[in-house]
Coordinates of C-alpha atoms and ligand atoms in Angstrom, one line a residue:
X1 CA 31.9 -63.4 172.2
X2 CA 31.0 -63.9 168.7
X3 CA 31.7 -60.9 167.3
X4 CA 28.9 -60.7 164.3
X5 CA 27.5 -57.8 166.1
X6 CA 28.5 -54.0 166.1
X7 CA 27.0 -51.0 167.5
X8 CA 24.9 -50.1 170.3
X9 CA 21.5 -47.7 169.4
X10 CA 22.1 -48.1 165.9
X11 CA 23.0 -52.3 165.7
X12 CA 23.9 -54.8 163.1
X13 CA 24.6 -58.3 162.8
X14 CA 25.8 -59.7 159.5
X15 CA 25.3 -63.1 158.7
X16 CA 26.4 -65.6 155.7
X17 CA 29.4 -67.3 153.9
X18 CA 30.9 -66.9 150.7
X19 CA 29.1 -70.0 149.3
X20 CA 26.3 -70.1 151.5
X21 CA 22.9 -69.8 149.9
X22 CA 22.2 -66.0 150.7
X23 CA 24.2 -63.0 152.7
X24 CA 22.4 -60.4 154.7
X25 CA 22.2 -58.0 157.7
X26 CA 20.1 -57.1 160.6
X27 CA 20.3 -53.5 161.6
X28 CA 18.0 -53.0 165.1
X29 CA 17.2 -49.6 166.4
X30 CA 16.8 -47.4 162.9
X31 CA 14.3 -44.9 163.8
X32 CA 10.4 -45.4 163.2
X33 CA 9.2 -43.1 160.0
X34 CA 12.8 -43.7 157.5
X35 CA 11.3 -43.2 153.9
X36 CA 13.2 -46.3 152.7
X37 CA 13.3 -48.4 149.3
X38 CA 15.3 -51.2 148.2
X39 CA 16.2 -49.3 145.5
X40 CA 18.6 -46.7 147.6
X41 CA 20.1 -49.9 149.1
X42 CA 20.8 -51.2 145.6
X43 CA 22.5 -47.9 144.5
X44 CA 25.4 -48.4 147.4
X45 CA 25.5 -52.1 146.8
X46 CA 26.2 -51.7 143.0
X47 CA 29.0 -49.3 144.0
X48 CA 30.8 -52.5 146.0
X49 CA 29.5 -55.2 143.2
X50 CA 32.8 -55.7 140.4
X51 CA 32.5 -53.9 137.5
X52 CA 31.3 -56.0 134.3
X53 CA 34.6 -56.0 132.5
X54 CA 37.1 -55.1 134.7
X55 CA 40.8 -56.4 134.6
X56 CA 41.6 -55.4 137.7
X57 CA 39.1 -57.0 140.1
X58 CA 37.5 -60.8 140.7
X59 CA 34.9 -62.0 137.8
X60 CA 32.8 -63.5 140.3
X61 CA 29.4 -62.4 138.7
X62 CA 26.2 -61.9 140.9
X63 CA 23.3 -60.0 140.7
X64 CA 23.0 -58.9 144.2
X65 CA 19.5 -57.8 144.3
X66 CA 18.8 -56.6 147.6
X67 CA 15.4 -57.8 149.2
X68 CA 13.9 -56.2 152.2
X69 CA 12.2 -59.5 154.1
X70 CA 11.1 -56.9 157.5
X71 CA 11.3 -53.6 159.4
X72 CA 9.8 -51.6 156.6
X73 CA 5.9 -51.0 155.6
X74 CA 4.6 -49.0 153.0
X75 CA 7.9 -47.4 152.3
X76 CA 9.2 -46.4 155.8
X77 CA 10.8 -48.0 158.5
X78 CA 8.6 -49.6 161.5
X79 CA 11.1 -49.3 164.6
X80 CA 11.8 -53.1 164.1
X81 CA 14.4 -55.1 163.0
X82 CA 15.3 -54.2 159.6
X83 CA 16.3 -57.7 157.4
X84 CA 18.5 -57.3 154.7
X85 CA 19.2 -60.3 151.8
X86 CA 20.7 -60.7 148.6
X87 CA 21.2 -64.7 146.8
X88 CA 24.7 -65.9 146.2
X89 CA 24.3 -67.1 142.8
X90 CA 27.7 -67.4 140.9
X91 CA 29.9 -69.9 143.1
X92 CA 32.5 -72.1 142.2
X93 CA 32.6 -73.9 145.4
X94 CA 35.0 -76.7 143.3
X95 CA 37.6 -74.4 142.6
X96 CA 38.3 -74.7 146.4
X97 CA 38.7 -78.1 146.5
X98 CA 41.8 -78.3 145.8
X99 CA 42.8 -75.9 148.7
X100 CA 40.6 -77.6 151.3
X101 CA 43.6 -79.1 152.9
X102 CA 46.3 -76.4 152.9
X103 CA 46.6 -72.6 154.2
X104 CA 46.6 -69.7 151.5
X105 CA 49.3 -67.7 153.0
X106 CA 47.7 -64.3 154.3
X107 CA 44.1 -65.4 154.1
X108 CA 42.2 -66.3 157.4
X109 CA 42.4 -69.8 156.2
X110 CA 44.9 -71.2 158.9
X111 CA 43.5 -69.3 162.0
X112 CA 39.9 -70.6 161.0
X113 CA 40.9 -74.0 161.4
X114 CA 43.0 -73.1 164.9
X115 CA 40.4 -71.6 166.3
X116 CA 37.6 -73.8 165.0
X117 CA 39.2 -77.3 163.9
X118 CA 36.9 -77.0 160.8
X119 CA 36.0 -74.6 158.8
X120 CA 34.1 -73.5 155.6
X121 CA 36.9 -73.7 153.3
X122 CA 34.6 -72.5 150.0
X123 CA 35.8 -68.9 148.9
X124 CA 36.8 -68.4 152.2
X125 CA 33.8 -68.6 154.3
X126 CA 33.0 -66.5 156.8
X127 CA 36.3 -64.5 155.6
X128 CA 35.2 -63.7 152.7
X129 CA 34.9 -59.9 151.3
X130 CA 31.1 -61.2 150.7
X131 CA 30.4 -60.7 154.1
X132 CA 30.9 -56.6 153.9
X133 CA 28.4 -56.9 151.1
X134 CA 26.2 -56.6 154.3
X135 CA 27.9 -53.8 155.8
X136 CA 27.2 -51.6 152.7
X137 CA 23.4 -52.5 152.9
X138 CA 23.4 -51.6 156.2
X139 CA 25.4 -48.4 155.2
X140 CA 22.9 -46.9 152.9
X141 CA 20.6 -46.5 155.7
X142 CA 23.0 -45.2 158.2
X143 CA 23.9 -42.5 155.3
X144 CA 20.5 -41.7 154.3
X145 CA 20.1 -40.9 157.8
X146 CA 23.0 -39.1 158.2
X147 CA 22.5 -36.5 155.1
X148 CA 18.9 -36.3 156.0
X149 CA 19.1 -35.3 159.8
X150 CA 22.9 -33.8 159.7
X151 CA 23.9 -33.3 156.1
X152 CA 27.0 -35.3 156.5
X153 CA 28.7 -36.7 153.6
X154 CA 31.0 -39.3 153.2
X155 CA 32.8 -40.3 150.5
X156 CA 36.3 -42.6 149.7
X157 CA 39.2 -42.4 147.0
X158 CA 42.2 -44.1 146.2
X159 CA 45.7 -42.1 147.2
X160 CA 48.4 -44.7 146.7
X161 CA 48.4 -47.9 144.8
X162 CA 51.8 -50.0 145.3
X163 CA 54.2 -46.9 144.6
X164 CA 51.9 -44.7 142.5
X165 CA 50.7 -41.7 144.6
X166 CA 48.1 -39.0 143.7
X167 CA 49.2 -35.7 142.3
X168 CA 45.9 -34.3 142.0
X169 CA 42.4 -33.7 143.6
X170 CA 39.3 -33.1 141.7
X171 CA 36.5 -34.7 143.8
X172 CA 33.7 -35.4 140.5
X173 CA 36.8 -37.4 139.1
X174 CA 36.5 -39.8 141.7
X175 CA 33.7 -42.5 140.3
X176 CA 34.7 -42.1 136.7
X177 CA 37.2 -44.4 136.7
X178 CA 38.0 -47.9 138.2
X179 CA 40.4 -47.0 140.7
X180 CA 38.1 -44.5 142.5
X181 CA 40.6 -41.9 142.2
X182 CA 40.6 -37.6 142.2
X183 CA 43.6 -38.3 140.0
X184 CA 42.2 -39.6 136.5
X185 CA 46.3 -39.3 135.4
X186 CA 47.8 -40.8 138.1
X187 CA 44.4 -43.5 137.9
X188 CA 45.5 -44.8 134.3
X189 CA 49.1 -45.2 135.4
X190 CA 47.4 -47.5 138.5
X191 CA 45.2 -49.3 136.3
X192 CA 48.0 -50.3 134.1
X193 CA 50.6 -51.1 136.9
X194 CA 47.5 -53.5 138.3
X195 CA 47.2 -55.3 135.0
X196 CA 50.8 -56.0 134.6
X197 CA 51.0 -57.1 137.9
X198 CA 48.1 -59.7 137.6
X199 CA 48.7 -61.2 134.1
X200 CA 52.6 -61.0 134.1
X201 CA 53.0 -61.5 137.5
X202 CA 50.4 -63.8 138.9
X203 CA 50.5 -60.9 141.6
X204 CA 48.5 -58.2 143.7
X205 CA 49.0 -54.9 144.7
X206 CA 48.4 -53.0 148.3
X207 CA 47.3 -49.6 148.3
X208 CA 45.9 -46.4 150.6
X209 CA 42.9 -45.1 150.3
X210 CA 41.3 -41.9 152.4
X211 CA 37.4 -41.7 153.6
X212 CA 36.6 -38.1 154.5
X213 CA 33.2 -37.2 156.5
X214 CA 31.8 -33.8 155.3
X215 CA 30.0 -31.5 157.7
X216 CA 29.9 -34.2 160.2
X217 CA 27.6 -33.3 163.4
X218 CA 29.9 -32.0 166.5
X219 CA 30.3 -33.2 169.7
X220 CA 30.5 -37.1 168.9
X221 CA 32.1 -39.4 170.9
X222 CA 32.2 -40.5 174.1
X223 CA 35.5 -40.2 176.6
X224 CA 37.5 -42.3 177.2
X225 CA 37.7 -45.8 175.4
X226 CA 34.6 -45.3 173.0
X227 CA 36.4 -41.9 171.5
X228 CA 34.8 -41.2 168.2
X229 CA 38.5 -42.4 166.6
X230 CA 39.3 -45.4 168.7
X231 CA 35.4 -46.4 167.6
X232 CA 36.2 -45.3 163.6
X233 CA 39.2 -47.3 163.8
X234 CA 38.0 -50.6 164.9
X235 CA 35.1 -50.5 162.4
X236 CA 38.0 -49.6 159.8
X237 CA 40.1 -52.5 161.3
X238 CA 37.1 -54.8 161.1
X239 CA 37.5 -54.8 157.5
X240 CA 39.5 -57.6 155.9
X241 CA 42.6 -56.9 154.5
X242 CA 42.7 -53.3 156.6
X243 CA 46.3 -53.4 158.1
X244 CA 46.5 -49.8 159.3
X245 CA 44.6 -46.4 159.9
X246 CA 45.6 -43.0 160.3
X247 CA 43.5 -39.8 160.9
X248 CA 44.6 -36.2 160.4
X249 CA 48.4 -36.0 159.9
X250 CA 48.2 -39.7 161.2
X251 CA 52.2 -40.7 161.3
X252 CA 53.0 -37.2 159.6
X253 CA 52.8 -36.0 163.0
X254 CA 55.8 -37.6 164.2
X255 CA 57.9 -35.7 161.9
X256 CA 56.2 -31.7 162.9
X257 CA 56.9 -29.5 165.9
X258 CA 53.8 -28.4 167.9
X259 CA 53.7 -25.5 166.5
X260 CA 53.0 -27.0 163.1
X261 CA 51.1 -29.8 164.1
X262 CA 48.4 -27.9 166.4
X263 CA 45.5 -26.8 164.2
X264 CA 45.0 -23.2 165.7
X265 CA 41.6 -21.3 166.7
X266 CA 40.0 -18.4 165.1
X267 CA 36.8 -16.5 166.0
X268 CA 35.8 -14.7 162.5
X269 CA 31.7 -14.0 161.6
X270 CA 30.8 -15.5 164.6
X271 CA 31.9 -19.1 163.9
X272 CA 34.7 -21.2 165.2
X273 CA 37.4 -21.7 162.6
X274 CA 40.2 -24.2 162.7
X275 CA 43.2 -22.7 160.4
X276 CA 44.2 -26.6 159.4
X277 CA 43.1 -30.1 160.2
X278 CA 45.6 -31.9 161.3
X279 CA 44.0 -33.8 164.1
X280 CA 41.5 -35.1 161.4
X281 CA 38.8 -33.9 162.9
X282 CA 38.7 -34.7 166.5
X283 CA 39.8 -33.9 169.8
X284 CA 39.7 -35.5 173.0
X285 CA 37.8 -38.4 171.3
X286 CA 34.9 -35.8 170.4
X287 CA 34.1 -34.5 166.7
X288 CA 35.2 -30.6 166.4
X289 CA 32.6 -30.1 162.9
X290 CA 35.9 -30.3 161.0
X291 CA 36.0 -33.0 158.1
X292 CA 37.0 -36.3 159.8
X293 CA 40.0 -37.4 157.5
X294 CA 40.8 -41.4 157.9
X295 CA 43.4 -43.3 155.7
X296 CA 43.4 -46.9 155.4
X297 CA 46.5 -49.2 154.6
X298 CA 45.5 -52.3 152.3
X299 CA 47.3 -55.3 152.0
X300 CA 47.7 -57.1 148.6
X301 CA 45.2 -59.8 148.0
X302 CA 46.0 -62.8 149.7
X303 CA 44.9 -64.9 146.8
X304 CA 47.6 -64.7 144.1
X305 CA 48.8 -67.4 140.8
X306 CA 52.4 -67.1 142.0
X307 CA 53.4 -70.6 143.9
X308 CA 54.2 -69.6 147.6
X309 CA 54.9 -72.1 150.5
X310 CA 52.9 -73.3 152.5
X311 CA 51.2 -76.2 154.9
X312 CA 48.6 -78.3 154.9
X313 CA 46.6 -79.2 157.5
X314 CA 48.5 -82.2 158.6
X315 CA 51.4 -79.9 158.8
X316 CA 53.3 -81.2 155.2
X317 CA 55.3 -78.8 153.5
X318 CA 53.8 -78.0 149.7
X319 CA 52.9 -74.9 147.4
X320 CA 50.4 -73.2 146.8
X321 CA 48.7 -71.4 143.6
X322 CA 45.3 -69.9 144.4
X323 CA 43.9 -69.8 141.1
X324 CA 40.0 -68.7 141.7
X325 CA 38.6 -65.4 140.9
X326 CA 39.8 -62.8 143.0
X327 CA 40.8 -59.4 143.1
X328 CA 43.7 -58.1 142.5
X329 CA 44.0 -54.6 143.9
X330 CA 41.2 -53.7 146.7
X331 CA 41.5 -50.2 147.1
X332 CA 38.1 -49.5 144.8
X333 CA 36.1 -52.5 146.2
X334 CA 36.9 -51.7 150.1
X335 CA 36.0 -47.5 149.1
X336 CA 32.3 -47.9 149.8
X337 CA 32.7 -50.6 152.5
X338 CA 35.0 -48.6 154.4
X339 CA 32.3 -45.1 154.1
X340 CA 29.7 -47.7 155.2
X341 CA 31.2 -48.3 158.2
X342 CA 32.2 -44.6 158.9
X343 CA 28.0 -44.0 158.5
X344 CA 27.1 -47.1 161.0
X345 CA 29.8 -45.2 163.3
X346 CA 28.6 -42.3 163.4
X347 CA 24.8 -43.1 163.6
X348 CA 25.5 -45.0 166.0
X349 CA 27.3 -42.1 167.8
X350 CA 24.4 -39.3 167.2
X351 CA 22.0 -41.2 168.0
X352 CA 23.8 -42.0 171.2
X353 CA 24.4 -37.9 171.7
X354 CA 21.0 -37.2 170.9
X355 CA 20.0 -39.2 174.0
X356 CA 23.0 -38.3 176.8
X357 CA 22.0 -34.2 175.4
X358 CA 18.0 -34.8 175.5
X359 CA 17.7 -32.4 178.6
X360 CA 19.9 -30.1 177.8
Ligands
LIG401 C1 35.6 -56.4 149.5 C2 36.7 -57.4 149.7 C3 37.1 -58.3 148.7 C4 38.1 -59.2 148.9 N1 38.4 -60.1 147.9 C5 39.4 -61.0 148.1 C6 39.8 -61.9 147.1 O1 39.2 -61.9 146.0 N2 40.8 -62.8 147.4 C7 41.4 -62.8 148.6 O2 42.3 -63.7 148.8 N3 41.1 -62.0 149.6 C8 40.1 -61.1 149.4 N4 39.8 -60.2 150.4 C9 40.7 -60.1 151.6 C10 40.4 -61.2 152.6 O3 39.1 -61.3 152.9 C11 41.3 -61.0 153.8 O4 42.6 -60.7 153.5 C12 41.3 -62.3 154.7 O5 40.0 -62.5 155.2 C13 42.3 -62.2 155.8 O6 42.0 -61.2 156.7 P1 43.0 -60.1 157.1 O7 43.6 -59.6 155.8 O8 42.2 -59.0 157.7 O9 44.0 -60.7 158.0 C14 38.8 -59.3 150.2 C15 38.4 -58.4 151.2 C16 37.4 -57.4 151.0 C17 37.1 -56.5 152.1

């Protein structure tokens, strides 16, 4: 019932609020024998941290130091619960003060208090994008594991921000620049139309971004309602601000004839080679080896300068200006949460094959 929980050999629960004193994760069943430092963990966490400097994301500054309080001795995983912390150190708990008492249009703000009748009102809560912060801890493990066992590689970019769409792919481009994006051209022209939009606007942006999984294993996935993309797209889904996922051709498809749409078979060296991708990667529910392509629709940050109407909690008619810090486009900050939860999927989902296949 609570939903805090996700996975089932390769668990985690995430805990803490915004403006709570800490946020962490447990993740229960990694294997006994992981070489595993807090240092990896750090590297991915960094990667969702906002950059010093940035225009274009929150200035909310923290250190996120990642501390490892069990599951690991002398450098390697024990087989038992692995804890996961980092401090909340820079909130502004007043600057929600103000917003207590009414709904930010968009944020989770209203249903919290429907549900609940009370709820943690400072930088969002529970909502908060804090809370992946945990997700991406528990990522770095679930990746480690996955290049290590299956040398399967996942990585995110940017594809569409507002109107601006990529022209161009060249993959060491993509964490050069802010945006996370193969297009450095078509990244400057984002970056630009993100600043405009938040300092002459009092506005945000939505976006697309793509995840791909490289050489993932084959044969994940279980039939029928825990397929490998019904499973990929509630972790996706799970993600706040996530309004829509695709994989392969996604809604492309509706527009092709079979006989463009179905990626066709060829025997050649031995192997079995698809001659395109449009199912993304799967079929039946069950990983074909082919790159697993997902794109995620992103909403523009709820939190914008720009008065919109609203209610308050006693059901008044007012405005609203959310003026905290906050992003302003999320495509780059969801990137690495988004490929975190792709890796919790699909450990979860090897793990699980490795068992149902033991005596094959
Ligand atoms: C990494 C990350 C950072 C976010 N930062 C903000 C933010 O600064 N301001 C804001 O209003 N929403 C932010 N959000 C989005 C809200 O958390 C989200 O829109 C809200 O919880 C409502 O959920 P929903 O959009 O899934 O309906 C962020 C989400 C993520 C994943």
């Amino acid at each position: 019932m609570p939903g805090n929980t996700f996975g089932t050999l390769f668990r985690i629960t995430t805990w803490g609020e915004s403006h709570g004193p800490a946020t962490g994760v447990i993740i229960d069943g990694c294997p006994a024998g992981l070489a595993l430092t807090a240092a990896e963990i750090q590297k991915e966490v960094e990667r969702r941290r906002p950059i010093a400097g940035s225009k274009i994301t929150t200035t909310r500054r923290e250190k996120d130091q990642v501390r490892i309080l069990s599951g690991v001795f002398e450098g390697k995983t024990t087989g038992t619960p692995i804890s996961l912390m980092v401090a909340n150190e820079d909130t502004r708990s007043k600057d929600y003060s103000k917003i207590q008492d009414m709904y930010r249009p968009a944020h989770a703000d209203y249903t919290y208090d429907l549900k609940y009748g009370f709820r943690d009102y400072r930088g969002g809560g529970r909502s908060s994008g804090r809370e992946t912060l945990a997700r991406v801890m528990a990522g770095a493990i679930a990746k480690k594991i996955l290049l290590q066992k299956t040398k399967t590689v996942i990585f995110g970019h940017t594809i569409q921000v507002g109107d601006l769409k990529v022209k161009t792919f060249n993959r060491s481009e993509i964490e050069k620049n802010e945006l996370r994006c193969a297009d450095p051209v078509a990244a400057a022209k984002m970056k630009k139309m993100i600043e405009k939009i938040r300092f002459t606007e009092g506005d945000s942006i939505g976006a697309i971004i793509e995840i791909v999984i490289k050489n993932p294993p084959k044969g994940l996935g279980e039939p029928v309602f825990d397929k490998l993309e019904a499973e990929l797209a509630k972790a996706m889904m799970s993600i706040g601000a996530v309004k829509a996922v695709e994989m392969g051709a996604g809604f492309a498809a509706a527009t092709l004839k079979g006989s463009q749409n179905n990626d066709q078979m060829i025997k050649k060296g031995g192997k079995v080679h698809f001659l395109s991708n449009n199912s993304g990667g799967t079929l039946g529910g069950i990983s074909t080896g082919e790159d697993i392509i997902i794109r995620l629709g992103i909403k523009p940050v709820p939190s914008i300068s720009k008065p919109l109407k609203t209610i308050t909690k006693s059901s008044k008619n007012t405005e609203i200006a959310t003026l905290g810090r906050h992003d302003c486009c999320l495509a780059p900050r969801i990137i690495p949460v988004a490929e975190s939860m792709a890796a919790l999927v699909l450990t979860d989902k090897w793990l699980q094959q490795m068992v149902q296949n033991s005596l094959r």
